[in-house]
PDB file of C-alpha atoms in Angstrom:
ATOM      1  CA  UNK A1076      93.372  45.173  70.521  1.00  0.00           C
ATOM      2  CA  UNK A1077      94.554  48.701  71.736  1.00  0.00           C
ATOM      3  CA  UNK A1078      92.431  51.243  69.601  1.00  0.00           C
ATOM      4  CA  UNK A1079      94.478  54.488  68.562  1.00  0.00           C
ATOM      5  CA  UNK A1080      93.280  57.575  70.642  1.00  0.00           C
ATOM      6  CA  UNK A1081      91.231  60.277  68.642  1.00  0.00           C
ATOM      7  CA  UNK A1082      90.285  63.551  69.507  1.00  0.00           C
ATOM      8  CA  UNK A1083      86.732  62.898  69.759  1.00  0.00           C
ATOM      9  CA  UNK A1084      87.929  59.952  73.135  1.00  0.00           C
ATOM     10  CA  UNK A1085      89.346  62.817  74.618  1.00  0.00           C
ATOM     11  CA  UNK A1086      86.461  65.360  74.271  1.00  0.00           C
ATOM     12  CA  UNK A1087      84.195  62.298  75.383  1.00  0.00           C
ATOM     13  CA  UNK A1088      86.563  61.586  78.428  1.00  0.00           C
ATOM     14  CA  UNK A1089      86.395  65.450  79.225  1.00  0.00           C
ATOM     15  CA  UNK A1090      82.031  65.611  78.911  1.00  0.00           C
ATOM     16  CA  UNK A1091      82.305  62.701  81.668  1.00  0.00           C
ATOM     17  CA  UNK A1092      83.721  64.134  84.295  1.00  0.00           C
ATOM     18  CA  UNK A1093      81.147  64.777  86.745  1.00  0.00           C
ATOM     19  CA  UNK A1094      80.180  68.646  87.288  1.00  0.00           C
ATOM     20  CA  UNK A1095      80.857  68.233  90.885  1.00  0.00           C
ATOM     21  CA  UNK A1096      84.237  67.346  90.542  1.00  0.00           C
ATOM     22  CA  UNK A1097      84.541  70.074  87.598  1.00  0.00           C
ATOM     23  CA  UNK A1098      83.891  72.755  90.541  1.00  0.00           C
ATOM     24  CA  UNK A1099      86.102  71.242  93.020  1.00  0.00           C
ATOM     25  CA  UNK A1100      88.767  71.706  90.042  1.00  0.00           C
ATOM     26  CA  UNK A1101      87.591  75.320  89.706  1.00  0.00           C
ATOM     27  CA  UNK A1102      88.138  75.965  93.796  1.00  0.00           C
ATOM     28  CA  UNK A1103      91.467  74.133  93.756  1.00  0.00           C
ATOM     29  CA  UNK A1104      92.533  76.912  90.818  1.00  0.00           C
ATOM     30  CA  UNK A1105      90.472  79.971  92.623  1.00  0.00           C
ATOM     31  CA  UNK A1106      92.783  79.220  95.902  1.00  0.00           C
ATOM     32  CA  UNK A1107      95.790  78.530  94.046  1.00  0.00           C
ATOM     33  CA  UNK A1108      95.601  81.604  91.625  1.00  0.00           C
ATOM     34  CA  UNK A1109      94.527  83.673  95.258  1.00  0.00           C
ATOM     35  CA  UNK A1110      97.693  82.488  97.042  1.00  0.00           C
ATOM     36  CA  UNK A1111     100.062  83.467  93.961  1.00  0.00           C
ATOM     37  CA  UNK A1112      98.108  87.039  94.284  1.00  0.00           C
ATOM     38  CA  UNK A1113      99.071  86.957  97.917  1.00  0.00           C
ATOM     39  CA  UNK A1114     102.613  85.588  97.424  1.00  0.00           C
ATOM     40  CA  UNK A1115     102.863  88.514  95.058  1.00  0.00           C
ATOM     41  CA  UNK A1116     101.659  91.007  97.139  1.00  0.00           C
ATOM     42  CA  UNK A1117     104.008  89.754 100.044  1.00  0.00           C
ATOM     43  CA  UNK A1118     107.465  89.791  97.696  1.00  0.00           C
ATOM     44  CA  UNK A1119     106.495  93.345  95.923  1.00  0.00           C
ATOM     45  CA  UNK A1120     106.044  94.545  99.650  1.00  0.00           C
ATOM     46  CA  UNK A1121     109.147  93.257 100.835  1.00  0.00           C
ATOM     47  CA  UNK A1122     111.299  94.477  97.428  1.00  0.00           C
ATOM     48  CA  UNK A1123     109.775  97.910  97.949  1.00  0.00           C
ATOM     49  CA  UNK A1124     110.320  98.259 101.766  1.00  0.00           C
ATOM     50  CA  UNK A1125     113.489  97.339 101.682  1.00  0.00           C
ATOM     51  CA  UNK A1126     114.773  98.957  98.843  1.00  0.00           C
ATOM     52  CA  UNK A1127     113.401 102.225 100.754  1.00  0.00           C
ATOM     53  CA  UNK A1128     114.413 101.510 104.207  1.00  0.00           C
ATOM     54  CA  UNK A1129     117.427  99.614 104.545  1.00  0.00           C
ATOM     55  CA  UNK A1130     120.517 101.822 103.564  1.00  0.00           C
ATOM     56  CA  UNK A1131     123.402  99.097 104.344  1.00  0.00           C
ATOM     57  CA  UNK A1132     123.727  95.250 104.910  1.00  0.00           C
ATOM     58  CA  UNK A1133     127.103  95.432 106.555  1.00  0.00           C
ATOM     59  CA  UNK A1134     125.957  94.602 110.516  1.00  0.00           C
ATOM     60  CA  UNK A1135     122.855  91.763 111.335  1.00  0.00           C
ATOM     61  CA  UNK A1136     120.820  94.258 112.662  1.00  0.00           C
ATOM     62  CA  UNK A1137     118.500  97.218 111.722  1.00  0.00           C
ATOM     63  CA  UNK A1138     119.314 100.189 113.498  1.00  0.00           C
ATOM     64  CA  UNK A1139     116.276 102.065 115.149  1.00  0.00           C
ATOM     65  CA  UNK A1140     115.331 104.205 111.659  1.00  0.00           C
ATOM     66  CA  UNK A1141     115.472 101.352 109.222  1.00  0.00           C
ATOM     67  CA  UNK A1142     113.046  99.340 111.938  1.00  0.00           C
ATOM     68  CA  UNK A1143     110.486 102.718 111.994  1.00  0.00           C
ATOM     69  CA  UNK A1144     110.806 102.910 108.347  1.00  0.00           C
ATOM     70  CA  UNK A1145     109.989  98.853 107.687  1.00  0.00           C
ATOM     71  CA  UNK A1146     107.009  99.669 110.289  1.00  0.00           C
ATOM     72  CA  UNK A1147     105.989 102.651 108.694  1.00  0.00           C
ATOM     73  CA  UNK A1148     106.052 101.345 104.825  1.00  0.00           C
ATOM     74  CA  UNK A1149     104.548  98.347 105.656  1.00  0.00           C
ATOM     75  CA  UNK A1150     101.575 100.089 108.180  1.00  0.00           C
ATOM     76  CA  UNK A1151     100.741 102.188 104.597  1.00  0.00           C
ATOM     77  CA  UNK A1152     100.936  99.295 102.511  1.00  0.00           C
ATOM     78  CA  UNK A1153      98.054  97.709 104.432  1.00  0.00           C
ATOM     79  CA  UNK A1154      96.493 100.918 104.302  1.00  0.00           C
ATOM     80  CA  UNK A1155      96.528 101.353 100.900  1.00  0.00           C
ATOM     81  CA  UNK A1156      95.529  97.889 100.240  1.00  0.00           C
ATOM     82  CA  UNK A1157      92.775  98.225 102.470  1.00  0.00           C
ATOM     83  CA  UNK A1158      91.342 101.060 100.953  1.00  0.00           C
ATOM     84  CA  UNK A1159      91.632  99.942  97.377  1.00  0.00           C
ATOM     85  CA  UNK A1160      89.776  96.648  98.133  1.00  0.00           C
ATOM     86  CA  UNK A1161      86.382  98.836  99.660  1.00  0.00           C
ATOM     87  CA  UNK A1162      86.761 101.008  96.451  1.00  0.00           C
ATOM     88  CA  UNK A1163      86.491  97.903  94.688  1.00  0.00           C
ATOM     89  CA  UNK A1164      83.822  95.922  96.539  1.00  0.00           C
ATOM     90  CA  UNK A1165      81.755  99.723  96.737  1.00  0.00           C
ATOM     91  CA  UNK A1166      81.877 100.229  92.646  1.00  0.00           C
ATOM     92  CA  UNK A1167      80.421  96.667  92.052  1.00  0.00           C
ATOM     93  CA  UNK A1168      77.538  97.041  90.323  1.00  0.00           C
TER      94      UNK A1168
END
């Protein structure tokens, strides 16, 4: 006989799962949730570069300014990331 499922079989099911595999669960997230950050990070870079640099579409190149300006906005992207993350590691408590 198949017994109906109650919310205290799934909070039981849930205590059961063994704290190891609990913190593999947390890593798996902790990576995950870091690559979206980074994905982020790559496609705000890219919007905001372009958007600055490239003034037309019409021809499959970049012309010599729109390649110095792509190097130069993303060369003070880095920058600035860079020197927000040591603020941020230096003002931990």
């Amino acid at each position: 006989m198949i017994k109906p499922f109650s919310n205290g079989t799934k909070q039981n099911k849930m205590s059961e799962v063994s704290e190891a595999l609990q913190k593999e669960w947390a890593r798996f997230v902790e990576q995950e949730n870091g690559k979206g950050k980074i994905n982020g990070a790559v496609h705000d870079l890219t919007s905001r570069c372009w958007d600055t640099c490239i003034r037309s579409t019409s021809t499959n190149a970049l012309d010599g300014r729109e390649k110095a300006c792509l190097q130069n906005c993303v060369e003070r992207f880095l920058d600035v990331t860079t020197h927000t993350i040591r603020r941020m590691q230096n003002s931990k408590p």
